[in-house]
XYZ file of C-alpha atoms in Angstrom:
89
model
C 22.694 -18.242 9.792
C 18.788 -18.429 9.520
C 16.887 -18.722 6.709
C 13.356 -16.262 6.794
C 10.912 -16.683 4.005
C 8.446 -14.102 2.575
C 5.906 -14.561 -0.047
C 5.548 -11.276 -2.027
C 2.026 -11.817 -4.602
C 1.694 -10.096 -7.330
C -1.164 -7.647 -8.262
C -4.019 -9.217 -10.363
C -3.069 -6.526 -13.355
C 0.241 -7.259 -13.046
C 1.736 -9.458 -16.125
C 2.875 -13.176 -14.825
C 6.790 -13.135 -13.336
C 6.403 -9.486 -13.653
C 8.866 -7.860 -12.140
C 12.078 -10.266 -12.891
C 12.911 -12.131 -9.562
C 16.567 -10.111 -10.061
C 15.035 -6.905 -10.492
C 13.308 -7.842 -6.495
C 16.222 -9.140 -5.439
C 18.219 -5.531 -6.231
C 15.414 -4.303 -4.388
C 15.653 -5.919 -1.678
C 19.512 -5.213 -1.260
C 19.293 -1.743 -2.441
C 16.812 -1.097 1.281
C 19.035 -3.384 3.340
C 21.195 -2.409 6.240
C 24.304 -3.603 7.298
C 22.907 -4.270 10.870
C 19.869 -6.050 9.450
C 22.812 -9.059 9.077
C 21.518 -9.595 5.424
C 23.887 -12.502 3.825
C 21.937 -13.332 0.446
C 18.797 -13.403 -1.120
C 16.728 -15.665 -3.569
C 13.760 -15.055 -5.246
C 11.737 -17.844 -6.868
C 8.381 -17.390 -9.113
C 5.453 -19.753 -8.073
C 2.154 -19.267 -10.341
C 1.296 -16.009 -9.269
C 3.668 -14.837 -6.845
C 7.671 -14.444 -5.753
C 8.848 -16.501 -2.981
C 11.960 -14.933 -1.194
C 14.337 -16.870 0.913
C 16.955 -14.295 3.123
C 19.336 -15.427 4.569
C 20.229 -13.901 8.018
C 23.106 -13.430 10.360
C 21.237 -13.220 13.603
C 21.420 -14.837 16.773
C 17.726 -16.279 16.969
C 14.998 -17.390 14.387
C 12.712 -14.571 16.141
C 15.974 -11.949 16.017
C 16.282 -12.893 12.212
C 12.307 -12.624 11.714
C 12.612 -9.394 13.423
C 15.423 -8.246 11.249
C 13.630 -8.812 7.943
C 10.390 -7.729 9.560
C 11.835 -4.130 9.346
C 13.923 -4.708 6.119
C 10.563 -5.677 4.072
C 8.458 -2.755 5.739
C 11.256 -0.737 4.543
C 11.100 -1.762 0.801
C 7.059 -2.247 1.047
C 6.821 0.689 -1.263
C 9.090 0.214 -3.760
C 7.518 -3.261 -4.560
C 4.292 -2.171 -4.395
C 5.239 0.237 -7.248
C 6.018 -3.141 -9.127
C 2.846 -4.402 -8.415
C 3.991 -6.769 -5.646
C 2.298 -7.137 -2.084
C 3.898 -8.964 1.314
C 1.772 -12.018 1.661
C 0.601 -11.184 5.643
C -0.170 -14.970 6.079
């Protein structure tokens, strides 16, 4: 199991903890695949942004990053439409 952290910020309109860290996480699992070895997700506010924590079956730390890589360009649009970015850093 590997752990893979993403930092998703949120839109300078967008209202603080806006959308619900559940709401993201249904996202998230709603755009997964079974061979993307997704075992859980968390999603925890900071001051302006949502700081997800997946938790990965995968053989490697770059196999898992890989993994989630695709699973978060995957759901890039429907948090965007939330007002929520991938932190590229």
């Amino acid at each position: 199991m590997r752990v893979v952290m993403a930092r998703l910020n949120q839109a300078p309109t967008a209202r603080p903890h806006d959308p619900a860290p559940a709401t993201v996480q249904d996202l998230i699992w709603a755009h997964a695949r079974p061979s993307e070895g997704l075992e859980h997700v968390r999603a925890v506010t900071t001051d302006r942004s949502l700081d997800l924590y997946l938790f990965v079956r995968a053989a490697s730390t770059a196999a898992a990053m890989t993994q989630m890589h695709a699973l978060l360009t995957r759901v890039h649009g429907p948090l965007a439409s939330h007002g929520l970015t991938l932190d590229r850093r």
